[in-house]
mmCIF file of C-alpha atoms in Angstrom:
data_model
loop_
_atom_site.group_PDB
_atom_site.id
_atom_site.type_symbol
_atom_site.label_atom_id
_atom_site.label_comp_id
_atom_site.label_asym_id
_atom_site.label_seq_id
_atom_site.Cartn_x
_atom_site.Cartn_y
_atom_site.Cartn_z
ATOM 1 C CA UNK A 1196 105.846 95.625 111.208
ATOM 2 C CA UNK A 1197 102.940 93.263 112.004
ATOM 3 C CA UNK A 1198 99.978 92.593 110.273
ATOM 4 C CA UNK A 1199 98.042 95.219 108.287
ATOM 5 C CA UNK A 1200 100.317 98.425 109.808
ATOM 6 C CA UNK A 1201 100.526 101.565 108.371
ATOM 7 C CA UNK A 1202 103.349 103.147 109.582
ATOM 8 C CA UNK A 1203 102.361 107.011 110.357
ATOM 9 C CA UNK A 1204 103.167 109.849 107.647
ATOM 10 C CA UNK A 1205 106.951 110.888 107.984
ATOM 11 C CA UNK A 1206 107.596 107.970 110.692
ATOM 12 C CA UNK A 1207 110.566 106.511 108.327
ATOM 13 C CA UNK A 1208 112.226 109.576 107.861
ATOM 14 C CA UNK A 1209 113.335 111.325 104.577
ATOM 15 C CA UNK A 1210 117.365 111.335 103.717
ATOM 16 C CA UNK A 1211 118.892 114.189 101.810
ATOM 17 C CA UNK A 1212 120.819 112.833 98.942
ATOM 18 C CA UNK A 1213 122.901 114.495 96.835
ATOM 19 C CA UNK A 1214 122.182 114.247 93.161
ATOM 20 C CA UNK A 1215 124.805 115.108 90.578
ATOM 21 C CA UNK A 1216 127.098 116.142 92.514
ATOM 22 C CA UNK A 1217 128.781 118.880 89.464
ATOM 23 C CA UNK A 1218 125.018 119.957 89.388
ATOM 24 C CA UNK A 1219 124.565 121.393 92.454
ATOM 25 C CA UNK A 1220 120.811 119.333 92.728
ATOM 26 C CA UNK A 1221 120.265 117.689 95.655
ATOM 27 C CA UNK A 1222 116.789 116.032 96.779
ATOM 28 C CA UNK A 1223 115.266 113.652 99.502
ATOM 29 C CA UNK A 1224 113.606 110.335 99.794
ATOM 30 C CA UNK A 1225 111.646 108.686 101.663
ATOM 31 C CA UNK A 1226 113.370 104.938 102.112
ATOM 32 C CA UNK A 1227 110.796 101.562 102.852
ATOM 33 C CA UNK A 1228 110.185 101.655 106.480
ATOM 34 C CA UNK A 1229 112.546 98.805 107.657
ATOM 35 C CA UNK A 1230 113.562 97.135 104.615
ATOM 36 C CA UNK A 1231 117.068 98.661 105.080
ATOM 37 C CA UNK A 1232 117.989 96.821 107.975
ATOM 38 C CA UNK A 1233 115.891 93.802 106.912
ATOM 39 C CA UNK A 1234 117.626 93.802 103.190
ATOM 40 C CA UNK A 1235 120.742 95.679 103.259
ATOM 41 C CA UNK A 1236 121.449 93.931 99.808
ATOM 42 C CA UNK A 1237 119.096 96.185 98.046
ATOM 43 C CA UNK A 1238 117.540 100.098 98.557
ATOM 44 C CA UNK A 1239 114.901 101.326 97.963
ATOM 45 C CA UNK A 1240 112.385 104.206 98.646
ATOM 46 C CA UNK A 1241 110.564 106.998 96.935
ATOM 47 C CA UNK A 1242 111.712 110.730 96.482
ATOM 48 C CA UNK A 1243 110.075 113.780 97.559
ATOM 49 C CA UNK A 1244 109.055 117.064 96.108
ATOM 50 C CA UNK A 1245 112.222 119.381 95.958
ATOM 51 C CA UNK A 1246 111.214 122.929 97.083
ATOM 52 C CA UNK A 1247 111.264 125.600 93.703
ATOM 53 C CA UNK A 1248 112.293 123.019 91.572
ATOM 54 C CA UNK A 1249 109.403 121.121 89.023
ATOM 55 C CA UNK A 1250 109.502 117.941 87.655
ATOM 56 C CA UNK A 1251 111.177 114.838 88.530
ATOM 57 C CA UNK A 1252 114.961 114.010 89.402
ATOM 58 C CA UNK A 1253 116.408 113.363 86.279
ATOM 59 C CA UNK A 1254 117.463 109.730 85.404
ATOM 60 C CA UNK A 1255 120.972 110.643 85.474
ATOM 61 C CA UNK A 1256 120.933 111.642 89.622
ATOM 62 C CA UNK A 1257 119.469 108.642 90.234
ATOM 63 C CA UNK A 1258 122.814 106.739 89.127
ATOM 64 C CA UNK A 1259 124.228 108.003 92.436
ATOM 65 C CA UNK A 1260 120.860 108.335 94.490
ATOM 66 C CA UNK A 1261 122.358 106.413 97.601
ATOM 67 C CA UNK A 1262 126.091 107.112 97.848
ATOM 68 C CA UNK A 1263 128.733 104.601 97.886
ATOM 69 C CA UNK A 1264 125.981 102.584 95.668
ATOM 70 C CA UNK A 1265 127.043 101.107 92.621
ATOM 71 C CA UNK A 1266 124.318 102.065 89.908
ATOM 72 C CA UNK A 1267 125.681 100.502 86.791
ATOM 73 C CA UNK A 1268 121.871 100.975 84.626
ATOM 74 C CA UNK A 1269 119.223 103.547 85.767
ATOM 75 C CA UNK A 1270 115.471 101.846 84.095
ATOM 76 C CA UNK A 1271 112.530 103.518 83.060
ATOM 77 C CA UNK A 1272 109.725 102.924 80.922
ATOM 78 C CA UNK A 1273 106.452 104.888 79.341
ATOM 79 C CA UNK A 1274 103.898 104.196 81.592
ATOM 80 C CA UNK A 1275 100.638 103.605 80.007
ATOM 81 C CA UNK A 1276 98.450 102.020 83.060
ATOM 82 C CA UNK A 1277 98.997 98.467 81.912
ATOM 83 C CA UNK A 1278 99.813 94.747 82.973
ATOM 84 C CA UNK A 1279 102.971 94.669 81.669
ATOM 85 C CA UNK A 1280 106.236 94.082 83.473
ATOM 86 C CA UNK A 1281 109.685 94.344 82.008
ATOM 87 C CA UNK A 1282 112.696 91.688 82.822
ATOM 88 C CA UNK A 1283 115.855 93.114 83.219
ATOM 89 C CA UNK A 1284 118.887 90.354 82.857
ATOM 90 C CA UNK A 1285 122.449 91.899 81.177
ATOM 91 C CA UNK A 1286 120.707 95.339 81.120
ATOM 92 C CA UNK A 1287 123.231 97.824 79.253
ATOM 93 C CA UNK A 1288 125.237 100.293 81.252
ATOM 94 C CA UNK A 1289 123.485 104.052 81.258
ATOM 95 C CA UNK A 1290 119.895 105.241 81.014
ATOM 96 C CA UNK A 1291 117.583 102.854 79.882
ATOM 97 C CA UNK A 1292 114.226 104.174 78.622
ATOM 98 C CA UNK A 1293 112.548 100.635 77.345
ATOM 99 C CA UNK A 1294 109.395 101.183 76.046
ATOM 100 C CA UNK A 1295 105.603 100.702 77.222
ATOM 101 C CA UNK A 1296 105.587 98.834 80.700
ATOM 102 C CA UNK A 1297 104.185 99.481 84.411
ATOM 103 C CA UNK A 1298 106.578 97.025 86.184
ATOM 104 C CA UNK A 1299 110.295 96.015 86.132
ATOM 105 C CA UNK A 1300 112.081 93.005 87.823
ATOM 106 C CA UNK A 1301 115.481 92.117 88.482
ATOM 107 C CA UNK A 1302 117.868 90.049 90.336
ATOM 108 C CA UNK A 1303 120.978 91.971 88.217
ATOM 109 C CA UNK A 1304 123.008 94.016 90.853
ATOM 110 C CA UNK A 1305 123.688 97.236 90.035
ATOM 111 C CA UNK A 1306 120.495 98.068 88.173
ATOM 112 C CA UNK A 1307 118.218 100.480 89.308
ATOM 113 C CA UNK A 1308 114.442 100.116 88.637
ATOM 114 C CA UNK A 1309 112.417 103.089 88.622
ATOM 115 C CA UNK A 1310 108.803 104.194 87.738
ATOM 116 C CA UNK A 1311 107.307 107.724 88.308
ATOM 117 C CA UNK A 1312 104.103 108.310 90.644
ATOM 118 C CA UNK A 1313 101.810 111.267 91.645
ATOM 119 C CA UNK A 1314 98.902 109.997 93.931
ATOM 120 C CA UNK A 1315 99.528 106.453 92.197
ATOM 121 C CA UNK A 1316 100.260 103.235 94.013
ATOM 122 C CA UNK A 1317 104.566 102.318 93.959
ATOM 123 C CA UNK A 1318 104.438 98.524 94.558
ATOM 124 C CA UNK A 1319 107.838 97.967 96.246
ATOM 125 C CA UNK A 1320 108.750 93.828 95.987
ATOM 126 C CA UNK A 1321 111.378 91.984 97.212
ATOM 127 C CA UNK A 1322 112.390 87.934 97.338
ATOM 128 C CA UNK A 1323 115.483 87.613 100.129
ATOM 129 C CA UNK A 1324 115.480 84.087 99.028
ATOM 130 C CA UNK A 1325 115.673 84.554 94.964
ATOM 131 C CA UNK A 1326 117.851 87.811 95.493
ATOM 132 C CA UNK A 1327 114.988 89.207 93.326
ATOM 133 C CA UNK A 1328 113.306 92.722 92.941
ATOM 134 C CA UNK A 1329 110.328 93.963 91.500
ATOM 135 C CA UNK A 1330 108.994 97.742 91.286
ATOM 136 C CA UNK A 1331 105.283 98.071 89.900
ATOM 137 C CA UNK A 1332 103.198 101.368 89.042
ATOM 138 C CA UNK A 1333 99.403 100.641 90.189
ATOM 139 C CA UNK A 1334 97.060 103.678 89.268
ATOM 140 C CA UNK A 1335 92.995 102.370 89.174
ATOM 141 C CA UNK A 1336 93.725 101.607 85.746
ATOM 142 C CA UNK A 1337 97.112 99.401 85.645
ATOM 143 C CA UNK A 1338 95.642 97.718 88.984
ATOM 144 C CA UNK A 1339 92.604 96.903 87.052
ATOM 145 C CA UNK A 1340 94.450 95.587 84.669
ATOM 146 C CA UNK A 1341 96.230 93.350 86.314
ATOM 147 C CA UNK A 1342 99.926 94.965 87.153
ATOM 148 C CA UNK A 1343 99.977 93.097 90.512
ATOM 149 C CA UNK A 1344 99.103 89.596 89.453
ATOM 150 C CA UNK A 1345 101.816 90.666 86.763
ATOM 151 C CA UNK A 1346 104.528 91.879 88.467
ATOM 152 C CA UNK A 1347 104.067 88.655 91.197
ATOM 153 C CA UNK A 1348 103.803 86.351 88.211
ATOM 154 C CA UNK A 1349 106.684 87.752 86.941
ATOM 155 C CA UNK A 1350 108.892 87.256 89.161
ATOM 156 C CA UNK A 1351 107.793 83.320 89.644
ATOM 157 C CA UNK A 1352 108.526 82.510 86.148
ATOM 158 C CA UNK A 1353 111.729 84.974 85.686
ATOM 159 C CA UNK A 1354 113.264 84.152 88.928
ATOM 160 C CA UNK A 1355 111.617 81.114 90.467
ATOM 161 C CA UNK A 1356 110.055 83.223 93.327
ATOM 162 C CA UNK A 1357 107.247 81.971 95.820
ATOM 163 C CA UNK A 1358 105.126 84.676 96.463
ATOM 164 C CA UNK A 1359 105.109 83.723 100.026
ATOM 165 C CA UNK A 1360 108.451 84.514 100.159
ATOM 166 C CA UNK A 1361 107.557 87.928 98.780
ATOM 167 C CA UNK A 1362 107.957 91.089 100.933
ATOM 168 C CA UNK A 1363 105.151 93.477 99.543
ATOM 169 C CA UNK A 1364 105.336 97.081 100.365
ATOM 170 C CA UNK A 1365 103.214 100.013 99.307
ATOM 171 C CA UNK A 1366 104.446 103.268 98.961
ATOM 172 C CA UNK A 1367 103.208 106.983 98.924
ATOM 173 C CA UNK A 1368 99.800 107.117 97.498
ATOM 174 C CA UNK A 1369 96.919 109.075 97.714
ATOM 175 C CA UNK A 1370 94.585 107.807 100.779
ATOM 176 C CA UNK A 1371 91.420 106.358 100.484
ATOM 177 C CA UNK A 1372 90.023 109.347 102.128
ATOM 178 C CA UNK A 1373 91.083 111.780 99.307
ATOM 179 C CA UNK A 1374 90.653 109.637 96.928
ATOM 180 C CA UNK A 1375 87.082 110.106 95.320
ATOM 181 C CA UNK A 1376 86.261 108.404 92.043
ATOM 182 C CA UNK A 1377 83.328 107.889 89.639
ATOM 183 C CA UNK A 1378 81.310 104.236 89.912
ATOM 184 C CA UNK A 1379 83.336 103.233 86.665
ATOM 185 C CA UNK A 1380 86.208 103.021 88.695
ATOM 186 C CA UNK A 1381 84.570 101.024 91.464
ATOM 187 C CA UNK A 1382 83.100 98.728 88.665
ATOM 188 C CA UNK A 1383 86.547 98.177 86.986
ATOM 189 C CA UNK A 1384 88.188 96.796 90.131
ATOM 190 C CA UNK A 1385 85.549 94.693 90.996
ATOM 191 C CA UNK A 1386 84.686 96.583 94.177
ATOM 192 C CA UNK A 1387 81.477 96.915 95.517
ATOM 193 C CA UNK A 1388 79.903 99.993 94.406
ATOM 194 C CA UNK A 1389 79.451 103.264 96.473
ATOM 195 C CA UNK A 1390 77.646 106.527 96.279
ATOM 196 C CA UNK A 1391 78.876 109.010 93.648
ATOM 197 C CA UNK A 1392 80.841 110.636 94.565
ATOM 198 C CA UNK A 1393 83.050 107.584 96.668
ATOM 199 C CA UNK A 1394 86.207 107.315 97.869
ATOM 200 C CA UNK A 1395 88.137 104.144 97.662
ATOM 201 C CA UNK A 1396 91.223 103.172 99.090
ATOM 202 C CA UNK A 1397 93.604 101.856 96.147
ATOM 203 C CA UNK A 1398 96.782 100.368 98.409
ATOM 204 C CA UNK A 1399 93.939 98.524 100.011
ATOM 205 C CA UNK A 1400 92.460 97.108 96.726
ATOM 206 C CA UNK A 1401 96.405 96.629 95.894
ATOM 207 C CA UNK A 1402 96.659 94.570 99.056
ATOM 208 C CA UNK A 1403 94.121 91.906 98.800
ATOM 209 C CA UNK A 1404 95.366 91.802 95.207
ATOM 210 C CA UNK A 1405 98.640 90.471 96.233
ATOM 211 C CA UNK A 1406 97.153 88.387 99.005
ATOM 212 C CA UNK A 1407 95.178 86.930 96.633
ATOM 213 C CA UNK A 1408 98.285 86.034 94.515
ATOM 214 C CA UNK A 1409 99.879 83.971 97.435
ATOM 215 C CA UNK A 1410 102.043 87.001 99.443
ATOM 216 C CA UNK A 1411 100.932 86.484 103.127
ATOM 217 C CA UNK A 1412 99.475 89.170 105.068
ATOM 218 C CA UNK A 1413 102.276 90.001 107.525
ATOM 219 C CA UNK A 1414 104.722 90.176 104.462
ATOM 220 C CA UNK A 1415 103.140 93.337 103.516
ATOM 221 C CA UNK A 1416 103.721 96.353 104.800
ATOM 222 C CA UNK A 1417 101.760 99.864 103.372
ATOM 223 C CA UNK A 1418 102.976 103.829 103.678
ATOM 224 C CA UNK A 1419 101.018 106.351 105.643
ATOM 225 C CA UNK A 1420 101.789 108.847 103.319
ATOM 226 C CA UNK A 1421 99.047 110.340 101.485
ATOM 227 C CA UNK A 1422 100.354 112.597 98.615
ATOM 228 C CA UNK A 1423 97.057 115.153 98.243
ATOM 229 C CA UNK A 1424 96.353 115.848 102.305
ATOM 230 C CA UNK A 1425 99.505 114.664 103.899
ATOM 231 C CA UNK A 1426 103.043 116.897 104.502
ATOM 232 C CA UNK A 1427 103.521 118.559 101.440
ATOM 233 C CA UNK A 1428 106.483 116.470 100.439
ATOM 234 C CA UNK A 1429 105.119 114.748 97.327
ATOM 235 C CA UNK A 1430 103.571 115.760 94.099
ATOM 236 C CA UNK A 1431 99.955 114.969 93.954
ATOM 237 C CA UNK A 1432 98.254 115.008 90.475
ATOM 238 C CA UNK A 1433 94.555 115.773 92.067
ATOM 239 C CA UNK A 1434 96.475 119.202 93.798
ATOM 240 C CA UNK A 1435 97.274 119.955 89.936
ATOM 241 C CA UNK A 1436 101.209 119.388 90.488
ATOM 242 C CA UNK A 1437 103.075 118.917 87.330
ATOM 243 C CA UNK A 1438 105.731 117.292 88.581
ATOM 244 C CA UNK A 1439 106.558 113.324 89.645
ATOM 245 C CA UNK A 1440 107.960 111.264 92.073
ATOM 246 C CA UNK A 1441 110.468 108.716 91.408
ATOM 247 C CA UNK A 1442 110.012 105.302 92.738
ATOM 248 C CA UNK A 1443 113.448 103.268 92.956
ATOM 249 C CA UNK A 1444 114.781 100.062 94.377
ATOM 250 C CA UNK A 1445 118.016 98.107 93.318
ATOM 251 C CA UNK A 1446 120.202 95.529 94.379
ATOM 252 C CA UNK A 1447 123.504 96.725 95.642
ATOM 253 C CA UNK A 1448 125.358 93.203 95.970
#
């Protein structure tokens, strides 16, 4: 995709996956537009809301999200809106809940990085030439914070990553349209100030973030998916859903 795209709502497709398969779940996702022919040593994507069913997938479907796939460690942590991004090296085998943390990073194979969203920003990044991912949870709060400078930072020093070499992409949100805030929110991410009520466009903000960090602009690719006004397929916290999204990507081989 070229410079500053947004590829249109539903335009990547969903795939059905089965969950556990003695469960008789089963749910969709939406995979990154592209990144599956441009990475095929990794997967990753975003699930959708499963008709009559609440909640989230549960950790242990995600083991076998994408078949043939060899999830050794499913990861997870409490999100709390912060900077903080989690390295996993050696991970243990299972489900790994691991404490406070908005971001995860890897280069392991086999380990699935997750983080839950509802109208929140899933920063999807990859490094072809480190072999390296990186999954980040960017609400107003964690951006303001400073998850993106994290999660890019991280990966330099864990991995050796350029940022230029980064592929950014970002995932299901809610759109700047829908999304109307208080001042205190524009004043937090340093944004110029609008009338109250404004809207602001967080993958945006996200965006120039990263850009700022060194990931060049045609690197980065962002989701035309809006969670509150778009399809129906994802849980938005403004409609009052209770339920999540999960946010994945892994390394395969």
């Amino acid at each position: 995709m070229t410079s500053g795209s947004v590829r249109p709502p539903g335009a990547a497709g969903t795939h059905r996956l089965s969950g556990d398969p003695t469960s008789g779940r089963a749910f969709s996702t939406t995979p990154v537009p592209e990144w599956g022919s441009r990475f095929p040593w990794l997967r990753a994507g975003t699930t959708r809301r499963i008709v009559g069913r609440d909640g989230v997938p549960p950790l242990h479907d995600m083991l076998v999200l994408t078949a043939g796939s060899p999830w050794r460690t499913v990861v997870r942590s409490r999100q709390v809106h912060g900077p903080l991004t989690r390295i996993h090296a050696d991970a243990p085998s299972g489900l790994q809940v691991v404490g406070e943390g908005d971001g995860h990073a890897t280069r392991d194979a086999g380990v699935l990085l997750t983080v839950t969203i509802a109208d929140c920003v899933p920063v999807f990044i990859a490094d072809p030439d480190a072999r390296a991912v990186g999954l980040l949870h960017a609400g107003w709060r964690g951006t303001a914070a400073g998850v993106v400078e994290s999660g890019i930072g991280a990966l330099e020093r864990a991995f050796g990553s350029r940022p230029d070499d980064m592929a950014v992409h970002l995932g299901p949100a809610i759109c700047g349209q829908c999304y109307e805030v208080g001042p205190e929110v524009f004043r937090a991410l340093g944004e110029p100030m609008a009338a109250t009520p404004g809207s602001i466009d967080l993958r945006r903000v996200v965006r120039r973030r990263a850009a700022r960090c060194g990931v060049r602009d045609e690197r980065m690719t962002v989701s035309g998916d809006c969670t509150l006004c778009g399809d129906g397929g994802y849980f938005s916290h403004r409609r009052g859903d209770a339920g999540r999204q999960r946010a994945y990507i892994g390394i395969v081989a």
